[in-house]
CSV table of C-alpha atoms in Angstrom, one decimal:
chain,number,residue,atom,x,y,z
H,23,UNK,CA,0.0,0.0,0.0
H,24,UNK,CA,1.5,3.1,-1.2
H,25,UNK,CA,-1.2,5.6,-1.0
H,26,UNK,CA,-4.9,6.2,1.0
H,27,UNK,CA,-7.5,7.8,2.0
H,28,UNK,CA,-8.9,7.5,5.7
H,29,UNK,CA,-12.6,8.6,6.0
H,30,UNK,CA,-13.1,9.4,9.5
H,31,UNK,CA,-16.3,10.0,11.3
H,32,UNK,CA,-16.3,13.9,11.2
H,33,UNK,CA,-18.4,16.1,8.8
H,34,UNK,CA,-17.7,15.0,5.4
H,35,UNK,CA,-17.2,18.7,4.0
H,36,UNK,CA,-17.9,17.8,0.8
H,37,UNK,CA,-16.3,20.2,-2.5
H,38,UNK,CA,-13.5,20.8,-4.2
H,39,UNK,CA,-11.2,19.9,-2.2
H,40,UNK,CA,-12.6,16.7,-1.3
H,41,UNK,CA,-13.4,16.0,-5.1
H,42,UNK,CA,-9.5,16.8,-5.8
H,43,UNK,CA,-8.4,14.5,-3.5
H,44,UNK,CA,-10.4,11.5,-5.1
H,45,UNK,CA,-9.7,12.6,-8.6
H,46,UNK,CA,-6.0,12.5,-7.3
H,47,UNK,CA,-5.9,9.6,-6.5
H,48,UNK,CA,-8.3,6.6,-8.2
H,49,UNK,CA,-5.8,4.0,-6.8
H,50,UNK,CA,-5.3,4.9,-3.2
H,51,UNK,CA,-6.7,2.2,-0.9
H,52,UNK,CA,-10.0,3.6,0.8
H,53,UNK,CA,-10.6,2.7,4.7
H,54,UNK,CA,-13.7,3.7,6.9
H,55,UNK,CA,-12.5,4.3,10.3
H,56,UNK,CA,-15.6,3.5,12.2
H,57,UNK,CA,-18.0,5.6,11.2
H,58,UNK,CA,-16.2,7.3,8.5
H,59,UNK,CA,-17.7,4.8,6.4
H,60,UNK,CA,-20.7,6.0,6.3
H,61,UNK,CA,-19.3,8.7,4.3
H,62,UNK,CA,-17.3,6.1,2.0
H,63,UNK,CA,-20.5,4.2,1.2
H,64,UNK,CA,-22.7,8.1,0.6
H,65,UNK,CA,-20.6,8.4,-1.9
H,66,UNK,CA,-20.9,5.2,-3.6
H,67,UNK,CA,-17.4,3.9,-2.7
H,68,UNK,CA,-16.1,0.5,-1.4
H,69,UNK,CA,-14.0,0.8,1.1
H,70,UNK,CA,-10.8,-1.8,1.2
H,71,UNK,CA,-11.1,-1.6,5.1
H,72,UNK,CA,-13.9,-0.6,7.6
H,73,UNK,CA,-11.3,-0.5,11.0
H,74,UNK,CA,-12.3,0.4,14.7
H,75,UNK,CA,-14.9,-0.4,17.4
H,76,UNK,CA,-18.0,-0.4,15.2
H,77,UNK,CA,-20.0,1.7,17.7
H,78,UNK,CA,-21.2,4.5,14.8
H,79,UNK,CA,-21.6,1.5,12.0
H,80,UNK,CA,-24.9,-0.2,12.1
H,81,UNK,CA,-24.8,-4.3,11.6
H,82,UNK,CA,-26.6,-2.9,8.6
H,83,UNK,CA,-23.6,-0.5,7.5
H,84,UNK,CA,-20.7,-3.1,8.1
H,85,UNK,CA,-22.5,-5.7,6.1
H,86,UNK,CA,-22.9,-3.6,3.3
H,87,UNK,CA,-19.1,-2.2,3.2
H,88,UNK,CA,-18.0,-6.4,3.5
H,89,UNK,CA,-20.6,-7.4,0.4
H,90,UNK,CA,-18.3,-4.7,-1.3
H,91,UNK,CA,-15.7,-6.3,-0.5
H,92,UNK,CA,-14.5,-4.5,2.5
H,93,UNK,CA,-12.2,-6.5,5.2
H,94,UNK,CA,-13.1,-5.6,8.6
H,95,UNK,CA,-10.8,-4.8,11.8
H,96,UNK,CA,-12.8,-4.8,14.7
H,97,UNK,CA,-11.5,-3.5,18.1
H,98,UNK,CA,-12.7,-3.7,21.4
H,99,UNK,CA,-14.4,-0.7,23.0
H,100,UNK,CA,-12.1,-0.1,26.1
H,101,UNK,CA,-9.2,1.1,23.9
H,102,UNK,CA,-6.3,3.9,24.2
H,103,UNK,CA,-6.9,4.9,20.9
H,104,UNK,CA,-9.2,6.6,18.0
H,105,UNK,CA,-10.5,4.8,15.7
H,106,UNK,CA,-8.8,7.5,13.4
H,107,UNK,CA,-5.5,6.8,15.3
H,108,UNK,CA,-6.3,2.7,14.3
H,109,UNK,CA,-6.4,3.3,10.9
H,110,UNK,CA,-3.5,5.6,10.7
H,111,UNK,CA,-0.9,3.1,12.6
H,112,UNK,CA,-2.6,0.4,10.1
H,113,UNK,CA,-1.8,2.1,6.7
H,114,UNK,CA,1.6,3.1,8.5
H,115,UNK,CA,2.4,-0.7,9.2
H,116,UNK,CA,1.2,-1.2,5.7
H,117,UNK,CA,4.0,0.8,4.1
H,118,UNK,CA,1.8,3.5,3.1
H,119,UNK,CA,3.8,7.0,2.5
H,120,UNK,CA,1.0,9.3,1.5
H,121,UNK,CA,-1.9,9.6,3.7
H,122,UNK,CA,-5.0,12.0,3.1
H,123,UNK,CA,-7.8,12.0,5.6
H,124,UNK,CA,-11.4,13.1,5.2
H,125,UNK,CA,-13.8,13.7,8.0
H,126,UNK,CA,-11.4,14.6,10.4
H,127,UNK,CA,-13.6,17.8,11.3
H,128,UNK,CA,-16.9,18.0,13.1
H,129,UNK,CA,-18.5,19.4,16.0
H,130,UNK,CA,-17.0,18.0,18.6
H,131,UNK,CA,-14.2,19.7,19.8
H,132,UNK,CA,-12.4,17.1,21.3
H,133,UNK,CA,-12.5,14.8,18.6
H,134,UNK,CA,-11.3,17.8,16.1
H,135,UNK,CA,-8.2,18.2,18.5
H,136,UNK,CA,-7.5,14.5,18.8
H,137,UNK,CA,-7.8,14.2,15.1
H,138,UNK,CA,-5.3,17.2,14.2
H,139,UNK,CA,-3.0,15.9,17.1
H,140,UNK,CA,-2.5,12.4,15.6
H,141,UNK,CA,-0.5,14.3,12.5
H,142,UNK,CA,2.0,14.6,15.1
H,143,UNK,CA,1.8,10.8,16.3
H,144,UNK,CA,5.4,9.5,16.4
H,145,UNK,CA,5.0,6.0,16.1
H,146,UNK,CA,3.4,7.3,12.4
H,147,UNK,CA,6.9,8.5,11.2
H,148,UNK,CA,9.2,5.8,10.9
H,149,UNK,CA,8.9,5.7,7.0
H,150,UNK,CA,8.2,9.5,6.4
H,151,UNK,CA,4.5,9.0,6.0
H,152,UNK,CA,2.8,11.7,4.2
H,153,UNK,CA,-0.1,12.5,6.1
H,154,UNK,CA,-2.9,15.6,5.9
H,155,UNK,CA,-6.2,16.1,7.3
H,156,UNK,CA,-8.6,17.5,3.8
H,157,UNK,CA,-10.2,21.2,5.0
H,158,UNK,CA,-8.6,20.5,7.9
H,159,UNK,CA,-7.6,24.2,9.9
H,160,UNK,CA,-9.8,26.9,7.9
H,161,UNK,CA,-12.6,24.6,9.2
H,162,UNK,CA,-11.0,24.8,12.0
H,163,UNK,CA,-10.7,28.1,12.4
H,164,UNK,CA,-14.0,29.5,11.1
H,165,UNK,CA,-15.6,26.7,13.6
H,166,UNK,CA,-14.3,27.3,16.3
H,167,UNK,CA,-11.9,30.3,16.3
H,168,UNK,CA,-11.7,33.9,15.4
H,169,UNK,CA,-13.4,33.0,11.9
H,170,UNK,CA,-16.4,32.0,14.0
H,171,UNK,CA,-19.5,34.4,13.3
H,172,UNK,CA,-17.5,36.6,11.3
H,173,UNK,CA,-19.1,37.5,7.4
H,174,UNK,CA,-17.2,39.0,4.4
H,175,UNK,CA,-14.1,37.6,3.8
H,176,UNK,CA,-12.0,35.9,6.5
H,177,UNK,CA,-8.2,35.0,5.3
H,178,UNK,CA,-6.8,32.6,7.1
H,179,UNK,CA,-2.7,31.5,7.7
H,180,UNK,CA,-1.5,29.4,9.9
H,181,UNK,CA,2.5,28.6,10.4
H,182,UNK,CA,3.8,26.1,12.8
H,183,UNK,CA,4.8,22.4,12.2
H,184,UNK,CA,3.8,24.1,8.3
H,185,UNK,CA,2.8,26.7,6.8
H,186,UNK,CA,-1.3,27.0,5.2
H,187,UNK,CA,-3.9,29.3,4.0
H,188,UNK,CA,-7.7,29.7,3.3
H,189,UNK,CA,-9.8,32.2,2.1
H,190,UNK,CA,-13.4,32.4,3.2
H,191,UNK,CA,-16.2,34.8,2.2
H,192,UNK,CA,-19.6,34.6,4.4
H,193,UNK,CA,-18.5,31.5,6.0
H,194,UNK,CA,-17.5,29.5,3.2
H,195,UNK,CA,-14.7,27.9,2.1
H,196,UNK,CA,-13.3,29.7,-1.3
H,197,UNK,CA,-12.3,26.7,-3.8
H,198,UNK,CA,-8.2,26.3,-4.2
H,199,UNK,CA,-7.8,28.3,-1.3
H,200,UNK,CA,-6.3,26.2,0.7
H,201,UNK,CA,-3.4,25.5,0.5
H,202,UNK,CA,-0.6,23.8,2.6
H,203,UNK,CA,2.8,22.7,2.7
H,204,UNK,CA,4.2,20.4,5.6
H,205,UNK,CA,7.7,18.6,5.9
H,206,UNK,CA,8.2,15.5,8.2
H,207,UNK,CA,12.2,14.6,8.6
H,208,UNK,CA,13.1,16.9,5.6
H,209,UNK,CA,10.8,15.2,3.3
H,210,UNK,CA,7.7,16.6,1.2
């Protein structure tokens, strides 16, 4: 496994820059992390993988991402770990280098901070895996931050483990806006 996309269990924010990502990439290896393949099968797509505890999957939902075809990894409740977090150390056992996750935003704060915190995951790096959360901070930010409430146009930059931008007017996300750049152990 060289390349996928994790659906996580967030709001699918669906546009362009989800629609890039799939267009990107008609070979990456598609995994539901619990819940996030819901979104997966919305779309009409069959996940490779459903992974987690399978407590936001009906018996309804997981039987129709395995009569697509789907494997799936179930985990026991009582865990240290997201279900997003699962699917992340699987793809990085996997050999995966380049990682894109959708769903990673939503409105629970906890979850969104968990989420964006697991970029930083260590036990992820060992290969130089490629990871970013799709719409990931201008959501952010206009959710939950000084973007929040605000109309007309918000622009948006944030610089720490990387640098990234958005543009938003009236609360919405203006398309190939953001943008991002992130290095992990000198590599792109």
């Amino acid at each position: 496994m060289k390349r996928a996309i994790i659906f996580a269990n967030g709001d699918l924010n669906p546009g362009p820059a989800v629609d890039a990502i799939l267009n990107e990439c008609e070979t990456c290896v598609l995994i539901g992390a619990d819940g996030g393949a819901r979104h997966l099968l919305a779309l009409d797509l069959a996940p490779a993988l459903v992974i987690g505890d399978m407590d936001s999957l009906t018996d309804a939902q997981i039987a129709q991402c395995e009569a697509r075809g789907a494997s799936v990894l179930r985990h026991p409740p009582e865990k240290d770990e997201t279900d997003l977090e699962l699917a992340l150390l699987h793809v990085a056992e996997q050999g995966a280098a380049w990682v894109r996750i959708i769903g990673a935003m939503g409105n629970r704060l906890d979850q969104l901070l968990a989420n964006v915190l697991l970029r930083d995951l260590a036990r992820l790096w060992p290969q130089g895996l490629a990871i970013a959360l799709v719409r990931a901070a201008g959501v952010a930010t206009m959710a939950f931050g000084a973007g929040q409430n605000q109309n007309g146009v918000v622009i948006m930059l944030t610089i720490g483990t990387g640098i990234g931008s958005a543009i938003f007017l009236d609360g919405k996300l203006v398309p190939n806006t953001e943008l991002g750049h992130l290095q992990i152990q000198g590599k792109d």
